[in-house]
JSON list of C-alpha atoms in Angstrom, two decimals:
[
{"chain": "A", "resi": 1, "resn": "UNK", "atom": "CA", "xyz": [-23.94, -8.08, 8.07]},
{"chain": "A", "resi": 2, "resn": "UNK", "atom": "CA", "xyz": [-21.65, -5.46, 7.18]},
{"chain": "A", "resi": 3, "resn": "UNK", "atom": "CA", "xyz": [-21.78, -3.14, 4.14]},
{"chain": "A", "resi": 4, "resn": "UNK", "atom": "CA", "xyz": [-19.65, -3.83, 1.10]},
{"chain": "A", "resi": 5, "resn": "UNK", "atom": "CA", "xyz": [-15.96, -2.48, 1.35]},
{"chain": "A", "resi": 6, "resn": "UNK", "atom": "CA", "xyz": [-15.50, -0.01, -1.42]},
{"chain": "A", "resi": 7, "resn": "UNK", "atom": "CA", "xyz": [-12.14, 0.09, -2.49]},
{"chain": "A", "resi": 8, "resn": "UNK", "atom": "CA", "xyz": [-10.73, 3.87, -3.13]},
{"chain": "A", "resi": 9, "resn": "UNK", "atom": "CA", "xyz": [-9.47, 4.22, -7.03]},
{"chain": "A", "resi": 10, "resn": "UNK", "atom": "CA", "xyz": [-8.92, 6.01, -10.21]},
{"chain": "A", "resi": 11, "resn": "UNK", "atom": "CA", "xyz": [-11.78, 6.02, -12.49]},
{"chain": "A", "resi": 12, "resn": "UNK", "atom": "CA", "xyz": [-9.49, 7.37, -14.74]},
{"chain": "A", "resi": 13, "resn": "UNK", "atom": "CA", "xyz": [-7.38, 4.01, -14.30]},
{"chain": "A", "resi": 14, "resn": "UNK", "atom": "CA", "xyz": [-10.60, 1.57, -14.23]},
{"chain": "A", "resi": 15, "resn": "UNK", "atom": "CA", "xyz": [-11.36, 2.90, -17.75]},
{"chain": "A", "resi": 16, "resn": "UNK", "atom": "CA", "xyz": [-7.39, 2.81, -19.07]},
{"chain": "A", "resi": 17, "resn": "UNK", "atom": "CA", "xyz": [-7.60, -0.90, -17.96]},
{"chain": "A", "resi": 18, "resn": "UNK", "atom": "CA", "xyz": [-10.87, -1.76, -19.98]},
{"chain": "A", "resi": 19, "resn": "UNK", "atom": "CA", "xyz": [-10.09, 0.00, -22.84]},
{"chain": "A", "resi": 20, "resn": "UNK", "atom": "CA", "xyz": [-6.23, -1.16, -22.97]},
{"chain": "A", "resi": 21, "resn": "UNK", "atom": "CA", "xyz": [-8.02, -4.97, -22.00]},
{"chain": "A", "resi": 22, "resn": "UNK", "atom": "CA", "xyz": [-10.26, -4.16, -25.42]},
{"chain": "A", "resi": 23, "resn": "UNK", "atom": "CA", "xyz": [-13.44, -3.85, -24.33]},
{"chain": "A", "resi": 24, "resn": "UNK", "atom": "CA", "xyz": [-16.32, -1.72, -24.77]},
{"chain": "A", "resi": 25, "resn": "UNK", "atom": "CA", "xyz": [-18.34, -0.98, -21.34]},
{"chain": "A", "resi": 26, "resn": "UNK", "atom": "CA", "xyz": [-21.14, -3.59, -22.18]},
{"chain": "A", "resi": 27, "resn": "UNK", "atom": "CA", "xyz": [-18.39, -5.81, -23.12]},
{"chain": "A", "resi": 28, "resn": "UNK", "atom": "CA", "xyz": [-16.93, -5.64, -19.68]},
{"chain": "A", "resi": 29, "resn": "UNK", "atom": "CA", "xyz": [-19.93, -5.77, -17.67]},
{"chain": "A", "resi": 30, "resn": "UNK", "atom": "CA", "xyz": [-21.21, -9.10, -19.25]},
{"chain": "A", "resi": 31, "resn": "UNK", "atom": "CA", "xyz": [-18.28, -10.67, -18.31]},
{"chain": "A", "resi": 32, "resn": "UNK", "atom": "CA", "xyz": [-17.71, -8.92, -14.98]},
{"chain": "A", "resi": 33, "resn": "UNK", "atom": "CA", "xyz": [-21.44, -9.60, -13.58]},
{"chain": "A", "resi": 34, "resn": "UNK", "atom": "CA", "xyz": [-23.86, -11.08, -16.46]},
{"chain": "A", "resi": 35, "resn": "UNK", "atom": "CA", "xyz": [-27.14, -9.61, -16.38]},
{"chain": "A", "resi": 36, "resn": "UNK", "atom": "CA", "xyz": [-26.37, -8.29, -12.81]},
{"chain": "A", "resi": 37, "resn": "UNK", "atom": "CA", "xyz": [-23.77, -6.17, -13.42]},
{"chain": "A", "resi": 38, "resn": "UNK", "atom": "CA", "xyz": [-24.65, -3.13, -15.87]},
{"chain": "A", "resi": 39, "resn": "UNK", "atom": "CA", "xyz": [-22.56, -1.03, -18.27]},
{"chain": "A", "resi": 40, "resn": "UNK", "atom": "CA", "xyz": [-24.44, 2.14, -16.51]},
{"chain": "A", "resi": 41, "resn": "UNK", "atom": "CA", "xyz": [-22.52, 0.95, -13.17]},
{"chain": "A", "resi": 42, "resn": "UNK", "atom": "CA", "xyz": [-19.43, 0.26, -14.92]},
{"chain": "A", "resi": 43, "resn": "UNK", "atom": "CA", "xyz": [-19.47, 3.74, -17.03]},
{"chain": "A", "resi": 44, "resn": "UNK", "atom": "CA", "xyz": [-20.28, 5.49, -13.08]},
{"chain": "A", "resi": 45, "resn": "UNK", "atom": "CA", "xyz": [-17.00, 3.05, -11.80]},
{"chain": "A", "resi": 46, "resn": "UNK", "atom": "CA", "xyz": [-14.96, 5.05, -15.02]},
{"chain": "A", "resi": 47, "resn": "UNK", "atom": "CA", "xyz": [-15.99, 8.49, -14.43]},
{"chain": "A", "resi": 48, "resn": "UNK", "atom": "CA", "xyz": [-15.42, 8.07, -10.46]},
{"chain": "A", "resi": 49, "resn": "UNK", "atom": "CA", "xyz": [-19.13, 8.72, -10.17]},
{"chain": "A", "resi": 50, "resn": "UNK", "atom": "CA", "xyz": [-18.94, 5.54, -7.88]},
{"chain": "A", "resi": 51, "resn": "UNK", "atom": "CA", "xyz": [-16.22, 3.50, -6.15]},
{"chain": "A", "resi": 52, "resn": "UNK", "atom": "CA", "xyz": [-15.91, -0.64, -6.71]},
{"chain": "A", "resi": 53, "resn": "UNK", "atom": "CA", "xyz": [-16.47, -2.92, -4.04]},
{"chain": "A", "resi": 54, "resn": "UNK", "atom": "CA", "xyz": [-13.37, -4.50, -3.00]},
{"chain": "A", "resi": 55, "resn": "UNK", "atom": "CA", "xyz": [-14.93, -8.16, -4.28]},
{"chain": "A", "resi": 56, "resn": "UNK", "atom": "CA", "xyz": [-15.62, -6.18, -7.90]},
{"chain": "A", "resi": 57, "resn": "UNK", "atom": "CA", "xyz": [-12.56, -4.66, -8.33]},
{"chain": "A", "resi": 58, "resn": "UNK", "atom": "CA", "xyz": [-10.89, -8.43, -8.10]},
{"chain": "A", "resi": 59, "resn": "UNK", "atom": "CA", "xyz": [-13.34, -9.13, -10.82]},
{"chain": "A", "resi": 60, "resn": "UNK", "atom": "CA", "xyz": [-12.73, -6.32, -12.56]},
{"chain": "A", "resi": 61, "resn": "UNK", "atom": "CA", "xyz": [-8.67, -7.27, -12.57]},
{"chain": "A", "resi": 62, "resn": "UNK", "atom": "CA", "xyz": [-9.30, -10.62, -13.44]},
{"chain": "A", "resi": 63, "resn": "UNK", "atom": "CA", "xyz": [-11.30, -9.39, -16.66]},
{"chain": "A", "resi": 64, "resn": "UNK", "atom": "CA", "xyz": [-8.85, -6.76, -17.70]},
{"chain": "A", "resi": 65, "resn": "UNK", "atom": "CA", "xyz": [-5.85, -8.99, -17.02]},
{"chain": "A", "resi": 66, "resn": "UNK", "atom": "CA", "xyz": [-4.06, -6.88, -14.52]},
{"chain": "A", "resi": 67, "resn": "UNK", "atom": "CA", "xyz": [-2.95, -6.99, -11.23]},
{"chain": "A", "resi": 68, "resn": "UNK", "atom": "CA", "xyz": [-5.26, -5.75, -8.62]},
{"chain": "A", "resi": 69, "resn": "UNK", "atom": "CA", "xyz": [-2.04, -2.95, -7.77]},
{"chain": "A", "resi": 70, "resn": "UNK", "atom": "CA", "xyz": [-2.03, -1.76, -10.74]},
{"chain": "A", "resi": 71, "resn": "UNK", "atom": "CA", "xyz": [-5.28, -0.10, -9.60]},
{"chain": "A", "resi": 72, "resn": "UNK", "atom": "CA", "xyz": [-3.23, 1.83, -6.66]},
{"chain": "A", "resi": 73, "resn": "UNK", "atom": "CA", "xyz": [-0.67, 2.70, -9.07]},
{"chain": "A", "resi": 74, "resn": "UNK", "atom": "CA", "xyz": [0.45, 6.77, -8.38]},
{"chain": "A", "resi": 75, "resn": "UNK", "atom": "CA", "xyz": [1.23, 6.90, -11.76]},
{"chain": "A", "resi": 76, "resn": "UNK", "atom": "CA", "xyz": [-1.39, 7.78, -13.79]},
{"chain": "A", "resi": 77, "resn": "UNK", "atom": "CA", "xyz": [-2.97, 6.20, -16.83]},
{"chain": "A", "resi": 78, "resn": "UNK", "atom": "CA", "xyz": [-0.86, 8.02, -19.15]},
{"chain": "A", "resi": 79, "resn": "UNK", "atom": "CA", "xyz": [2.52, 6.52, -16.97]},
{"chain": "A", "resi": 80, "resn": "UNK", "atom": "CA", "xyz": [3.11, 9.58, -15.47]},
{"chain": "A", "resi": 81, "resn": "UNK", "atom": "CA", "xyz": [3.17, 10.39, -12.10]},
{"chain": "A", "resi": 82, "resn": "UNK", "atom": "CA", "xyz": [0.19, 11.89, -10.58]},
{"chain": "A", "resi": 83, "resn": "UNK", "atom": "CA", "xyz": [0.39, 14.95, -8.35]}
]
C-alpha cells in the first residue's frame, strides 16, 4: 500500500479555522477522530510541526465548516496576502 498523502498547508490557517469554527484543540480532535485522533496531533497540525493527510484535512473542513480551498488560500489568516 502506499503511504498517506500529506497535503501541504498553513498551520497558521488550520488553527484560524478551529478557533474561528469555536473550538478548543480537544474539542476538535473528538470530533475529527474520537479517541484516535489526539489534541497533541492536532496542536503539531497548528504549529506546522506536522502536515494533514489529505483524508484529515477533508475531516478537518468538514468540522470547521469551510471549504477544503480555503486551506490553499494565499491570503493569510489575518486576510492579507501572504508574501
Amino acid at each position: 500500500t502506499m503511504p498517506p498523502i500529506r497535503a501541504k498547508v498553513s498551520g497558521d490557517i488550520l488553527r484560524w479555522a478551529r478557533i474561528s469554527a469555536g473550538l478548543s484543540e480537544n474539542e476538535a480532535a473528538r470530533k475529527i477522530g474520537g479517541a484516535s485522533f489526539k489534541s497533541s496531533h492536532l496542536e503539531r497540525l497548528d504549529s506546522d510541526q506536522s502536515q494533514p493527510t489529505v483524508k484529515q484535512l477533508i475531516k478537518l473542513a468538514s468540522v470547521y465548516g469551510r471549504p477544503v480551498a480555503t486551506f490553499f488560500s494565499t491570503l493569510g489568516a489575518a486576510g492579507k496576502r501572504a508574501v
